[in-house]
GROMACS .gro file of C-alpha atoms in nm:
model
   89
    1UNK     CA    1   0.000   0.000   0.000
    2UNK     CA    2   0.280   0.245   0.087
    3UNK     CA    3   0.458   0.174  -0.240
    4UNK     CA    4   0.134   0.234  -0.429
    5UNK     CA    5   0.078   0.568  -0.252
    6UNK     CA    6   0.430   0.683  -0.331
    7UNK     CA    7   0.400   0.592  -0.697
    8UNK     CA    8   0.054   0.737  -0.749
    9UNK     CA    9   0.039   1.041  -0.521
   10UNK     CA   10   0.403   1.146  -0.515
   11UNK     CA   11   0.468   1.038  -0.875
   12UNK     CA   12   0.785   0.855  -0.778
   13UNK     CA   13   0.939   0.567  -0.967
   14UNK     CA   14   1.045   0.310  -0.710
   15UNK     CA   15   1.203  -0.032  -0.700
   16UNK     CA   16   1.184  -0.282  -0.420
   17UNK     CA   17   1.392  -0.576  -0.305
   18UNK     CA   18   1.309  -0.810  -0.020
   19UNK     CA   19   1.605  -0.946   0.174
   20UNK     CA   20   1.499  -1.289   0.293
   21UNK     CA   21   1.812  -1.444   0.440
   22UNK     CA   22   2.180  -1.420   0.518
   23UNK     CA   23   2.433  -1.439   0.370
   24UNK     CA   24   2.330  -1.158   0.138
   25UNK     CA   25   2.279  -1.238  -0.227
   26UNK     CA   26   2.480  -1.055  -0.496
   27UNK     CA   27   2.145  -0.908  -0.601
   28UNK     CA   28   2.139  -0.695  -0.285
   29UNK     CA   29   2.468  -0.526  -0.374
   30UNK     CA   30   2.355  -0.475  -0.735
   31UNK     CA   31   2.028  -0.322  -0.614
   32UNK     CA   32   2.206  -0.070  -0.390
   33UNK     CA   33   2.460   0.015  -0.660
   34UNK     CA   34   2.191   0.069  -0.924
   35UNK     CA   35   1.973   0.305  -0.718
   36UNK     CA   36   2.063   0.656  -0.600
   37UNK     CA   37   1.908   0.593  -0.255
   38UNK     CA   38   1.808   0.269  -0.086
   39UNK     CA   39   1.562   0.296   0.200
   40UNK     CA   40   1.568   0.001   0.437
   41UNK     CA   41   1.228  -0.057   0.595
   42UNK     CA   42   1.274  -0.232   0.929
   43UNK     CA   43   0.993  -0.376   1.136
   44UNK     CA   44   1.169  -0.581   1.399
   45UNK     CA   45   1.277  -0.477   1.746
   46UNK     CA   46   1.652  -0.459   1.685
   47UNK     CA   47   1.644  -0.309   1.334
   48UNK     CA   48   1.965  -0.486   1.233
   49UNK     CA   49   1.943  -0.498   0.855
   50UNK     CA   50   2.082  -0.150   0.794
   51UNK     CA   51   2.379  -0.227   1.019
   52UNK     CA   52   2.444  -0.554   0.836
   53UNK     CA   53   2.429  -0.380   0.498
   54UNK     CA   54   2.671  -0.110   0.616
   55UNK     CA   55   2.914  -0.374   0.742
   56UNK     CA   56   2.892  -0.579   0.423
   57UNK     CA   57   2.911  -0.283   0.185
   58UNK     CA   58   3.081   0.008   0.367
   59UNK     CA   59   3.151   0.185   0.038
   60UNK     CA   60   2.774   0.199  -0.027
   61UNK     CA   61   2.668   0.304   0.324
   62UNK     CA   62   2.610   0.664   0.214
   63UNK     CA   63   2.329   0.548  -0.017
   64UNK     CA   64   2.137   0.379   0.266
   65UNK     CA   65   1.860   0.528   0.480
   66UNK     CA   66   1.633   0.359   0.733
   67UNK     CA   67   1.267   0.362   0.828
   68UNK     CA   68   1.193   0.176   1.149
   69UNK     CA   69   0.867   0.095   1.321
   70UNK     CA   70   0.828  -0.158   1.594
   71UNK     CA   71   0.506  -0.144   1.788
   72UNK     CA   72   0.378  -0.494   1.721
   73UNK     CA   73   0.135  -0.379   1.451
   74UNK     CA   74   0.165  -0.421   1.073
   75UNK     CA   75   0.311  -0.130   0.880
   76UNK     CA   76   0.046   0.106   0.749
   77UNK     CA   77   0.073   0.245   0.399
   78UNK     CA   78   0.038   0.603   0.519
   79UNK     CA   79   0.328   0.559   0.762
   80UNK     CA   80   0.553   0.424   0.486
   81UNK     CA   81   0.444   0.706   0.255
   82UNK     CA   82   0.524   0.974   0.512
   83UNK     CA   83   0.857   0.826   0.620
   84UNK     CA   84   0.985   0.763   0.267
   85UNK     CA   85   0.882   1.116   0.168
   86UNK     CA   86   1.082   1.253   0.463
   87UNK     CA   87   1.383   1.036   0.384
   88UNK     CA   88   1.392   1.152   0.022
   89UNK     CA   89   1.381   1.525   0.112
   0.00000   0.00000   0.00000
């Protein structure tokens, strides 16, 4: 829902990649390299994925930003929309 809102209301062209497991696939590095900004959406208590990506690819760390919500509820589209909009400005 958040991706839809960003593409329709904010007229952004976005890509998405779901990281499912470690070790990281070569596709993760390619994704970060091929996009000007990569926003990591975290929904667990420790929010570790951004840290892992920065350790694995320190030369790409400047392209990474994080959105984190952990309150036990599913992410709402409006929350993702607002946080991505903030991160891109």
